Short mmCIF file of N, CA and C in Angstrom, two decimals:
data_model
loop_
_atom_site.label_atom_id
_atom_site.label_comp_id
_atom_site.label_asym_id
_atom_site.label_seq_id
_atom_site.Cartn_x
_atom_site.Cartn_y
_atom_site.Cartn_z
N UNK N 1 0.81 -1.16 0.01
CA UNK N 1 0.00 0.04 0.04
C UNK N 1 0.87 1.28 -0.02
N UNK N 2 0.15 2.37 -0.25
CA UNK N 2 0.86 3.63 -0.24
C UNK N 2 0.30 4.59 0.82
N UNK N 3 0.98 5.67 1.12
CA UNK N 3 0.48 6.59 2.14
C UNK N 3 0.44 8.04 1.56
N UNK N 4 -0.59 8.70 1.90
CA UNK N 4 -0.67 10.18 1.47
C UNK N 4 -0.98 11.00 2.75
N UNK N 5 -0.74 12.28 2.59
CA UNK N 5 -0.92 13.20 3.76
C UNK N 5 -2.35 13.35 4.15
N UNK N 6 -3.23 13.82 3.26
CA UNK N 6 -4.60 14.14 3.63
C UNK N 6 -5.63 13.22 2.95
N UNK N 7 -5.50 13.06 1.66
CA UNK N 7 -6.52 12.32 0.91
C UNK N 7 -5.88 11.47 -0.20
N UNK N 8 -6.55 10.35 -0.60
CA UNK N 8 -6.13 9.53 -1.66
C UNK N 8 -4.84 8.78 -1.40
N UNK N 9 -4.94 7.74 -0.53
CA UNK N 9 -3.79 6.93 -0.26
C UNK N 9 -3.09 6.35 -1.52
N UNK N 10 -3.86 5.97 -2.41
CA UNK N 10 -3.37 5.44 -3.74
C UNK N 10 -3.60 6.39 -4.90
N UNK N 11 -4.83 6.92 -4.96
CA UNK N 11 -5.25 7.79 -6.02
C UNK N 11 -6.01 9.00 -5.60
N UNK N 12 -5.69 10.14 -6.02
CA UNK N 12 -6.48 11.39 -5.81
C UNK N 12 -6.86 11.86 -7.16
N UNK N 13 -8.21 11.94 -7.45
CA UNK N 13 -8.75 12.43 -8.68
C UNK N 13 -9.21 13.86 -8.51
N UNK N 14 -8.52 14.80 -9.10
CA UNK N 14 -8.70 16.26 -8.97
C UNK N 14 -10.14 16.73 -9.43
N UNK N 15 -10.51 17.87 -8.93
CA UNK N 15 -11.80 18.43 -9.33
C UNK N 15 -12.00 18.46 -10.83
N UNK N 16 -13.23 17.94 -11.18
CA UNK N 16 -13.59 17.83 -12.63
C UNK N 16 -12.81 17.06 -13.53
N UNK N 17 -11.91 16.19 -12.92
CA UNK N 17 -11.03 15.31 -13.67
C UNK N 17 -11.61 13.93 -13.78
N UNK N 18 -11.05 13.12 -14.63
CA UNK N 18 -11.46 11.79 -14.91
C UNK N 18 -10.30 10.80 -14.85
N UNK N 19 -10.48 9.64 -14.19
CA UNK N 19 -9.42 8.63 -14.12
C UNK N 19 -10.05 7.32 -14.54
N UNK N 20 -9.23 6.55 -15.31
CA UNK N 20 -9.64 5.20 -15.73
C UNK N 20 -8.72 4.18 -15.15
N UNK N 21 -9.30 3.16 -14.54
CA UNK N 21 -8.51 1.98 -14.09
C UNK N 21 -9.04 0.78 -14.78
N UNK N 22 -8.06 0.09 -15.45
CA UNK N 22 -8.54 -1.00 -16.29
C UNK N 22 -7.74 -2.27 -15.89
N UNK N 23 -8.44 -3.36 -15.70
CA UNK N 23 -7.78 -4.68 -15.44
C UNK N 23 -7.97 -5.42 -16.85
N UNK N 24 -6.94 -5.24 -17.66
CA UNK N 24 -6.97 -5.79 -18.99
C UNK N 24 -6.30 -7.15 -19.06
N UNK N 25 -5.03 -7.18 -18.57
CA UNK N 25 -4.24 -8.43 -18.66
C UNK N 25 -3.92 -9.02 -17.26
N UNK N 26 -4.12 -8.20 -16.22
CA UNK N 26 -3.86 -8.64 -14.82
C UNK N 26 -4.92 -8.01 -13.93
N UNK N 27 -5.08 -8.63 -12.74
CA UNK N 27 -5.98 -8.08 -11.80
C UNK N 27 -5.45 -6.82 -11.15
N UNK N 28 -6.33 -5.97 -10.64
CA UNK N 28 -5.92 -4.67 -9.99
C UNK N 28 -6.41 -4.84 -8.51
N UNK N 29 -5.61 -4.55 -7.56
CA UNK N 29 -6.02 -4.62 -6.15
C UNK N 29 -5.52 -3.43 -5.36
N UNK N 30 -6.46 -2.81 -4.68
CA UNK N 30 -6.15 -1.71 -3.76
C UNK N 30 -6.12 -2.25 -2.34
N UNK N 31 -5.10 -2.18 -1.62
CA UNK N 31 -5.01 -2.76 -0.29
C UNK N 31 -3.99 -2.05 0.56
N UNK N 32 -4.37 -1.74 1.78
CA UNK N 32 -3.39 -1.17 2.73
C UNK N 32 -2.88 0.22 2.32
N UNK N 33 -3.76 0.99 1.67
CA UNK N 33 -3.47 2.42 1.34
C UNK N 33 -3.99 3.28 2.38
N UNK N 34 -3.15 4.23 2.92
CA UNK N 34 -3.50 5.05 4.08
C UNK N 34 -3.37 6.48 3.86
N UNK N 35 -4.02 7.25 4.76
CA UNK N 35 -3.88 8.76 4.73
C UNK N 35 -3.74 9.26 6.18
N UNK N 36 -3.10 10.43 6.31
CA UNK N 36 -3.00 11.03 7.54
C UNK N 36 -2.16 10.42 8.57
N UNK N 37 -1.95 11.14 9.75
CA UNK N 37 -1.13 10.65 10.81
C UNK N 37 -1.55 9.40 11.48
N UNK N 38 -2.86 9.09 11.40
CA UNK N 38 -3.42 7.78 12.06
C UNK N 38 -3.46 6.68 11.05
N UNK N 39 -2.92 6.83 9.87
CA UNK N 39 -2.87 5.74 8.86
C UNK N 39 -4.31 5.15 8.60
N UNK N 40 -5.21 6.06 8.36
CA UNK N 40 -6.63 5.68 8.05
C UNK N 40 -6.68 5.02 6.65
N UNK N 41 -7.35 3.86 6.53
CA UNK N 41 -7.42 3.21 5.14
C UNK N 41 -8.22 4.17 4.19
N UNK N 42 -7.60 4.42 3.08
CA UNK N 42 -8.32 5.16 2.06
C UNK N 42 -7.53 4.93 0.76
N UNK N 43 -8.16 4.28 -0.20
CA UNK N 43 -7.55 3.97 -1.52
C UNK N 43 -7.72 5.15 -2.50
N UNK N 44 -8.96 5.67 -2.55
CA UNK N 44 -9.24 6.58 -3.68
C UNK N 44 -9.96 7.74 -3.06
N UNK N 45 -9.64 8.92 -3.49
CA UNK N 45 -10.40 10.17 -3.10
C UNK N 45 -10.82 10.82 -4.41
N UNK N 46 -12.05 11.19 -4.49
CA UNK N 46 -12.68 11.82 -5.69
C UNK N 46 -13.06 13.23 -5.20
N UNK N 47 -12.50 14.25 -5.92
CA UNK N 47 -12.79 15.70 -5.59
C UNK N 47 -13.77 16.17 -6.65
N UNK N 48 -15.07 15.79 -6.57
CA UNK N 48 -16.08 16.10 -7.53
C UNK N 48 -15.58 15.64 -8.95
N UNK N 49 -15.18 14.34 -9.01
CA UNK N 49 -14.50 13.82 -10.18
C UNK N 49 -15.19 12.52 -10.62
N UNK N 50 -14.67 11.98 -11.72
CA UNK N 50 -15.18 10.76 -12.28
C UNK N 50 -14.11 9.68 -12.30
N UNK N 51 -14.47 8.45 -11.91
CA UNK N 51 -13.59 7.35 -11.89
C UNK N 51 -14.24 6.25 -12.77
N UNK N 52 -13.62 5.70 -13.64
CA UNK N 52 -14.12 4.58 -14.54
C UNK N 52 -13.30 3.28 -14.25
N UNK N 53 -14.04 2.30 -13.81
CA UNK N 53 -13.39 1.01 -13.53
C UNK N 53 -13.86 0.03 -14.62
N UNK N 54 -12.86 -0.62 -15.28
CA UNK N 54 -13.20 -1.62 -16.26
C UNK N 54 -12.40 -2.87 -16.09
N UNK N 55 -13.06 -3.96 -16.05
CA UNK N 55 -12.36 -5.35 -15.91
C UNK N 55 -12.73 -6.22 -17.08
N UNK N 56 -11.73 -6.68 -17.80
CA UNK N 56 -11.84 -7.64 -18.85
C UNK N 56 -12.42 -8.91 -18.29
N UNK N 57 -13.01 -9.76 -19.11
CA UNK N 57 -13.47 -11.04 -18.76
C UNK N 57 -12.34 -11.85 -18.10
N UNK N 58 -12.61 -12.56 -17.05
CA UNK N 58 -11.64 -13.32 -16.21
C UNK N 58 -10.68 -12.41 -15.35
N UNK N 59 -10.88 -11.09 -15.36
CA UNK N 59 -10.10 -10.22 -14.61
C UNK N 59 -10.91 -9.56 -13.56
N UNK N 60 -10.27 -8.91 -12.52
CA UNK N 60 -11.06 -8.27 -11.50
C UNK N 60 -10.36 -7.07 -10.92
N UNK N 61 -11.06 -6.19 -10.41
CA UNK N 61 -10.59 -5.03 -9.65
C UNK N 61 -11.13 -5.13 -8.29
N UNK N 62 -10.28 -5.15 -7.25
CA UNK N 62 -10.63 -5.30 -5.87
C UNK N 62 -10.22 -4.07 -5.14
N UNK N 63 -11.24 -3.52 -4.46
CA UNK N 63 -10.94 -2.31 -3.64
C UNK N 63 -11.20 -2.66 -2.13
N UNK N 64 -10.15 -2.82 -1.39
CA UNK N 64 -10.19 -3.19 -0.03
C UNK N 64 -10.23 -1.96 0.95
N UNK N 65 -9.86 -0.80 0.47
CA UNK N 65 -9.75 0.42 1.32
C UNK N 65 -10.91 1.34 0.95
N UNK N 66 -11.00 2.39 1.76
CA UNK N 66 -12.17 3.29 1.59
C UNK N 66 -12.05 4.09 0.21
N UNK N 67 -13.23 4.45 -0.31
CA UNK N 67 -13.40 5.49 -1.34
C UNK N 67 -14.10 6.68 -0.70
N UNK N 68 -13.51 7.83 -0.86
CA UNK N 68 -14.13 9.07 -0.21
C UNK N 68 -14.23 10.16 -1.21
N UNK N 69 -14.97 11.20 -0.82
CA UNK N 69 -15.11 12.38 -1.64
C UNK N 69 -16.47 12.44 -2.30
N UNK N 70 -16.47 13.02 -3.53
CA UNK N 70 -17.70 13.16 -4.29
C UNK N 70 -17.41 13.02 -5.76
N UNK N 71 -18.41 12.39 -6.47
CA UNK N 71 -18.29 12.18 -7.85
C UNK N 71 -18.98 10.95 -8.33
N UNK N 72 -18.68 10.47 -9.48
CA UNK N 72 -19.31 9.32 -10.11
C UNK N 72 -18.26 8.22 -10.34
N UNK N 73 -18.68 6.97 -10.15
CA UNK N 73 -17.88 5.80 -10.44
C UNK N 73 -18.61 4.90 -11.45
N UNK N 74 -18.02 4.77 -12.60
CA UNK N 74 -18.71 3.95 -13.68
C UNK N 74 -18.01 2.54 -13.65
N UNK N 75 -18.80 1.53 -13.60
CA UNK N 75 -18.31 0.14 -13.67
C UNK N 75 -18.67 -0.46 -14.98
N UNK N 76 -17.71 -1.11 -15.64
CA UNK N 76 -18.03 -1.74 -16.94
C UNK N 76 -17.03 -2.89 -17.22
N UNK N 77 -17.39 -3.63 -18.20
CA UNK N 77 -16.53 -4.80 -18.54
C UNK N 77 -17.13 -6.17 -18.20
N UNK N 78 -16.60 -7.22 -18.68
CA UNK N 78 -17.11 -8.59 -18.46
C UNK N 78 -16.52 -9.24 -17.18
N UNK N 79 -15.57 -8.50 -16.56
CA UNK N 79 -14.93 -9.02 -15.35
C UNK N 79 -15.70 -8.58 -14.15
N UNK N 80 -15.13 -8.74 -12.95
CA UNK N 80 -15.72 -8.41 -11.73
C UNK N 80 -15.09 -7.25 -10.98
N UNK N 81 -15.91 -6.42 -10.35
CA UNK N 81 -15.37 -5.31 -9.57
C UNK N 81 -15.86 -5.58 -8.10
N UNK N 82 -14.83 -5.74 -7.22
CA UNK N 82 -15.11 -6.03 -5.77
C UNK N 82 -14.99 -4.84 -4.94
N UNK N 83 -15.99 -4.59 -4.09
CA UNK N 83 -15.89 -3.63 -3.08
C UNK N 83 -15.91 -4.42 -1.76
N UNK N 84 -14.77 -4.54 -1.13
CA UNK N 84 -14.58 -5.61 -0.13
C UNK N 84 -14.58 -5.12 1.32
N UNK N 85 -14.06 -3.95 1.53
CA UNK N 85 -13.93 -3.46 2.86
C UNK N 85 -15.26 -3.09 3.47
N UNK N 86 -15.48 -3.38 4.75
CA UNK N 86 -16.72 -3.06 5.44
C UNK N 86 -17.04 -1.59 5.41
N UNK N 87 -15.99 -0.78 5.43
CA UNK N 87 -16.20 0.65 5.37
C UNK N 87 -15.85 1.28 4.05
N UNK N 88 -15.78 0.51 2.97
CA UNK N 88 -15.28 0.98 1.67
C UNK N 88 -16.00 2.27 1.24
N UNK N 89 -17.26 2.38 1.42
CA UNK N 89 -17.82 3.67 1.01
C UNK N 89 -19.03 3.99 1.90
N UNK N 90 -18.72 4.34 3.14
CA UNK N 90 -19.71 4.64 4.11
C UNK N 90 -20.19 6.13 3.89
N UNK N 91 -20.47 6.44 2.63
CA UNK N 91 -20.95 7.72 2.26
C UNK N 91 -20.26 8.90 3.00
N UNK N 92 -19.00 9.05 2.74
CA UNK N 92 -18.26 10.17 3.25
C UNK N 92 -18.32 11.37 2.29
N UNK N 93 -19.18 11.27 1.32
CA UNK N 93 -19.33 12.30 0.39
C UNK N 93 -20.58 11.96 -0.45
N UNK N 94 -20.56 12.45 -1.67
CA UNK N 94 -21.78 12.18 -2.62
C UNK N 94 -21.22 11.43 -3.79
N UNK N 95 -21.13 10.14 -3.65
CA UNK N 95 -20.60 9.23 -4.64
C UNK N 95 -21.68 8.40 -5.30
N UNK N 96 -21.76 8.37 -6.54
CA UNK N 96 -22.81 7.59 -7.33
C UNK N 96 -22.11 6.48 -8.08
N UNK N 97 -22.49 5.25 -7.89
CA UNK N 97 -22.01 4.08 -8.63
C UNK N 97 -22.98 3.84 -9.82
N UNK N 98 -22.40 3.75 -10.97
CA UNK N 98 -23.24 3.47 -12.18
C UNK N 98 -22.77 2.15 -12.75
N UNK N 99 -23.52 1.15 -12.58
CA UNK N 99 -23.17 -0.22 -12.95
C UNK N 99 -23.63 -0.40 -14.48
N UNK N 100 -22.72 -0.20 -15.39
CA UNK N 100 -23.05 -0.26 -16.78
C UNK N 100 -22.66 -1.65 -17.32
N UNK N 101 -23.54 -2.70 -16.99
CA UNK N 101 -23.41 -4.03 -17.53
C UNK N 101 -22.15 -4.79 -16.89
N UNK N 102 -21.62 -4.34 -15.76
CA UNK N 102 -20.48 -5.00 -15.12
C UNK N 102 -21.05 -5.96 -14.09
N UNK N 103 -20.17 -6.67 -13.39
CA UNK N 103 -20.51 -7.50 -12.28
C UNK N 103 -19.86 -6.82 -10.96
N UNK N 104 -20.71 -6.23 -10.15
CA UNK N 104 -20.34 -5.58 -8.90
C UNK N 104 -20.52 -6.51 -7.82
N UNK N 105 -19.47 -6.85 -7.10
CA UNK N 105 -19.52 -7.78 -6.01
C UNK N 105 -19.35 -7.00 -4.69
N UNK N 106 -20.32 -6.89 -3.87
CA UNK N 106 -20.19 -6.13 -2.60
C UNK N 106 -19.99 -7.17 -1.45
N UNK N 107 -18.74 -7.08 -0.92
CA UNK N 107 -18.38 -8.13 0.08
C UNK N 107 -19.10 -7.99 1.39
N UNK N 108 -19.61 -6.82 1.70
CA UNK N 108 -20.28 -6.54 2.90
C UNK N 108 -21.36 -5.48 2.62
N UNK N 109 -22.59 -5.70 2.95
CA UNK N 109 -23.65 -4.76 2.67
C UNK N 109 -23.35 -3.39 3.24
N UNK N 110 -22.52 -3.33 4.32
CA UNK N 110 -22.25 -2.01 4.94
C UNK N 110 -21.27 -1.19 4.11
N UNK N 111 -20.70 -1.81 3.02
CA UNK N 111 -19.71 -1.09 2.25
C UNK N 111 -20.28 0.14 1.46
N UNK N 112 -21.54 0.03 1.11
CA UNK N 112 -22.12 1.14 0.24
C UNK N 112 -23.25 1.86 1.03
N UNK N 113 -23.14 1.99 2.23
CA UNK N 113 -24.12 2.68 3.10
C UNK N 113 -24.43 4.04 2.57
N UNK N 114 -25.70 4.34 2.15
CA UNK N 114 -26.17 5.60 1.68
C UNK N 114 -25.50 6.11 0.41
N UNK N 115 -24.97 5.15 -0.40
CA UNK N 115 -24.46 5.61 -1.67
C UNK N 115 -25.57 5.58 -2.69
N UNK N 116 -25.38 6.12 -3.83
CA UNK N 116 -26.36 6.01 -4.94
C UNK N 116 -25.89 4.88 -5.85
N UNK N 117 -26.76 4.03 -6.35
CA UNK N 117 -26.47 2.90 -7.21
C UNK N 117 -27.40 2.95 -8.34
N UNK N 118 -26.84 2.96 -9.58
CA UNK N 118 -27.61 2.97 -10.78
C UNK N 118 -27.30 1.65 -11.55
N UNK N 119 -28.38 0.94 -11.96
CA UNK N 119 -28.20 -0.33 -12.62
C UNK N 119 -28.64 -0.25 -14.05
N UNK N 120 -27.81 -0.60 -15.00
CA UNK N 120 -28.05 -0.66 -16.39
C UNK N 120 -28.51 -2.00 -16.90
N UNK N 121 -29.05 -2.08 -18.05
CA UNK N 121 -29.47 -3.40 -18.56
C UNK N 121 -28.27 -4.30 -18.68
N UNK N 122 -28.51 -5.53 -18.17
CA UNK N 122 -27.38 -6.53 -18.20
C UNK N 122 -26.40 -6.42 -17.11
N UNK N 123 -26.62 -5.47 -16.13
CA UNK N 123 -25.68 -5.33 -15.06
C UNK N 123 -26.01 -6.40 -13.96
N UNK N 124 -25.04 -6.79 -13.09
CA UNK N 124 -25.20 -7.68 -12.00
C UNK N 124 -24.58 -7.07 -10.74
N UNK N 125 -25.45 -7.08 -9.69
CA UNK N 125 -24.92 -6.60 -8.37
C UNK N 125 -25.11 -7.82 -7.44
N UNK N 126 -23.99 -8.25 -6.83
CA UNK N 126 -23.93 -9.41 -6.00
C UNK N 126 -23.71 -9.00 -4.55
N UNK N 127 -24.67 -9.25 -3.67
CA UNK N 127 -24.46 -9.01 -2.25
C UNK N 127 -24.46 -10.33 -1.45
N UNK N 128 -24.36 -11.46 -2.12
CA UNK N 128 -24.34 -12.72 -1.48
C UNK N 128 -23.05 -12.97 -0.80
N UNK N 129 -23.03 -13.09 0.56
CA UNK N 129 -21.78 -13.21 1.28
C UNK N 129 -21.93 -14.25 2.49
N UNK N 130 -22.95 -14.99 2.43
CA UNK N 130 -23.22 -16.05 3.45
C UNK N 130 -23.70 -15.37 4.80
N UNK N 131 -24.25 -14.28 4.73
CA UNK N 131 -24.98 -13.68 5.92
C UNK N 131 -26.10 -12.73 5.52
N UNK N 132 -27.11 -12.76 6.30
CA UNK N 132 -28.33 -11.97 6.01
C UNK N 132 -28.03 -10.58 6.57
N UNK N 133 -28.22 -9.51 5.73
CA UNK N 133 -28.00 -8.16 6.06
C UNK N 133 -28.84 -7.24 5.16
N UNK N 134 -28.68 -5.98 5.36
CA UNK N 134 -29.43 -4.94 4.45
C UNK N 134 -28.46 -4.04 3.83
N UNK N 135 -28.64 -3.87 2.55
CA UNK N 135 -27.84 -2.81 1.76
C UNK N 135 -28.78 -1.62 1.73
N UNK N 136 -28.30 -0.57 2.46
CA UNK N 136 -29.06 0.64 2.57
C UNK N 136 -28.49 1.75 1.64
N UNK N 137 -29.25 2.08 0.53
CA UNK N 137 -28.74 3.02 -0.45
C UNK N 137 -29.49 4.32 -0.24
N UNK N 138 -28.80 5.38 -0.72
CA UNK N 138 -29.50 6.70 -0.76
C UNK N 138 -30.48 6.70 -1.88
N UNK N 139 -30.03 6.41 -3.12
CA UNK N 139 -30.90 6.31 -4.28
C UNK N 139 -30.56 5.07 -5.07
N UNK N 140 -31.64 4.33 -5.49
CA UNK N 140 -31.47 3.17 -6.41
C UNK N 140 -32.14 3.57 -7.69
N UNK N 141 -31.43 3.55 -8.74
CA UNK N 141 -31.94 3.90 -10.05
C UNK N 141 -31.79 2.71 -10.97
N UNK N 142 -32.89 2.39 -11.67
CA UNK N 142 -32.80 1.27 -12.70
C UNK N 142 -33.28 1.95 -14.02
N UNK N 143 -32.41 1.68 -15.00
CA UNK N 143 -32.69 2.27 -16.29
C UNK N 143 -34.05 1.70 -16.84
N UNK N 144 -34.77 2.54 -17.58
CA UNK N 144 -36.01 2.12 -18.13
C UNK N 144 -35.89 0.88 -19.00
N UNK N 145 -36.76 -0.07 -18.72
CA UNK N 145 -36.86 -1.35 -19.48
C UNK N 145 -35.56 -2.25 -19.22
N UNK N 146 -34.77 -1.91 -18.18
CA UNK N 146 -33.54 -2.67 -17.98
C UNK N 146 -33.91 -3.97 -17.31
N UNK N 147 -33.13 -5.00 -17.57
CA UNK N 147 -33.13 -6.21 -16.84
C UNK N 147 -31.77 -6.24 -16.07
N UNK N 148 -31.87 -6.04 -14.80
CA UNK N 148 -30.62 -6.06 -13.94
C UNK N 148 -30.68 -7.29 -13.02
N UNK N 149 -29.56 -7.88 -12.80
CA UNK N 149 -29.56 -9.10 -11.95
C UNK N 149 -29.01 -8.69 -10.56
N UNK N 150 -29.61 -9.27 -9.46
CA UNK N 150 -29.12 -9.03 -8.12
C UNK N 150 -29.04 -10.44 -7.47
N UNK N 151 -27.87 -10.78 -6.96
CA UNK N 151 -27.63 -11.99 -6.23
C UNK N 151 -27.61 -11.65 -4.67
N UNK N 152 -28.37 -12.44 -3.89
CA UNK N 152 -28.39 -12.15 -2.50
C UNK N 152 -28.50 -13.47 -1.77
N UNK N 153 -28.36 -13.28 -0.44
CA UNK N 153 -28.39 -14.44 0.49
C UNK N 153 -29.89 -14.73 0.90
N UNK N 154 -30.22 -15.99 1.01
CA UNK N 154 -31.50 -16.46 1.46
C UNK N 154 -31.30 -17.62 2.38
N UNK N 155 -32.03 -17.67 3.45
CA UNK N 155 -32.08 -18.80 4.38
C UNK N 155 -33.34 -19.56 4.25
N UNK N 156 -33.23 -20.80 3.77
CA UNK N 156 -34.41 -21.62 3.67
C UNK N 156 -34.91 -22.02 5.03
N UNK N 157 -34.04 -22.04 5.92
CA UNK N 157 -34.37 -22.46 7.33
C UNK N 157 -35.24 -21.42 7.98
N UNK N 158 -34.80 -20.18 7.95
CA UNK N 158 -35.55 -19.07 8.62
C UNK N 158 -36.47 -18.34 7.79
N UNK N 159 -36.32 -18.42 6.38
CA UNK N 159 -37.11 -17.66 5.49
C UNK N 159 -36.66 -16.21 5.33
N UNK N 160 -35.49 -15.87 5.90
CA UNK N 160 -34.98 -14.53 5.75
C UNK N 160 -34.12 -14.38 4.57
N UNK N 161 -34.08 -13.13 3.99
CA UNK N 161 -33.23 -12.88 2.85
C UNK N 161 -32.51 -11.51 3.06
N UNK N 162 -31.46 -11.35 2.31
CA UNK N 162 -30.90 -9.96 2.22
C UNK N 162 -31.90 -8.97 1.85
N UNK N 163 -31.83 -7.77 2.25
CA UNK N 163 -32.79 -6.70 1.80
C UNK N 163 -31.89 -5.56 1.13
N UNK N 164 -32.54 -4.92 0.20
CA UNK N 164 -32.04 -3.72 -0.41
C UNK N 164 -33.03 -2.59 -0.16
N UNK N 165 -32.64 -1.52 0.56
CA UNK N 165 -33.53 -0.48 0.80
C UNK N 165 -32.87 0.81 0.20
N UNK N 166 -33.77 1.76 -0.15
CA UNK N 166 -33.33 3.01 -0.72
C UNK N 166 -34.25 4.09 -0.27
N UNK N 167 -33.61 5.30 0.06
CA UNK N 167 -34.46 6.47 0.42
C UNK N 167 -35.21 6.92 -0.74
N UNK N 168 -34.63 6.77 -1.98
CA UNK N 168 -35.26 7.22 -3.25
C UNK N 168 -35.15 6.09 -4.24
N UNK N 169 -36.17 5.95 -5.06
CA UNK N 169 -36.04 5.06 -6.25
C UNK N 169 -36.49 5.74 -7.46
N UNK N 170 -35.68 5.54 -8.55
CA UNK N 170 -35.96 6.12 -9.84
C UNK N 170 -35.94 5.05 -10.90
N UNK N 171 -36.72 5.26 -11.99
CA UNK N 171 -36.69 4.43 -13.18
C UNK N 171 -37.56 3.30 -13.12
N UNK N 172 -37.16 2.22 -13.80
CA UNK N 172 -37.91 1.01 -13.91
C UNK N 172 -38.79 1.12 -15.18
N UNK N 173 -39.83 0.21 -15.23
CA UNK N 173 -40.63 0.18 -16.46
C UNK N 173 -41.72 1.22 -16.48
#
């Protein structure tokens, strides 16, 4: 991992800028990136910026550290994009995830607390992690006439399932 003074342990995307991270021939992993004197985990900081994550088929991008700031994160490609850390995006800003036909794997439902999530046709969002929990979003948007896939945990023994809640819902048929 890397260390930065105030923001963006690994990457700082400046105001109105755009950064692309692509897993084309190898996997990309963000792990143990820190900021500040207390070595707080933070991989990426967006200063009202855009981040595009693309993973080729059989490749993956794994983000184990926090994402903070404000902006948009576009997810695409035939590979998988993992948000693994429990606190990866505890809404420390105004970040919108736009899943444009990618496979987004959320390792812990608490990773995207109060984030915005937009699902495009053909996208997959996977919150199955062998425990029942709730993914609490600020806004869930589904493109008009889109067929989006969501994988979740279900207990046949108790009848419980993962839940997805949103303060706002937009789109659909």
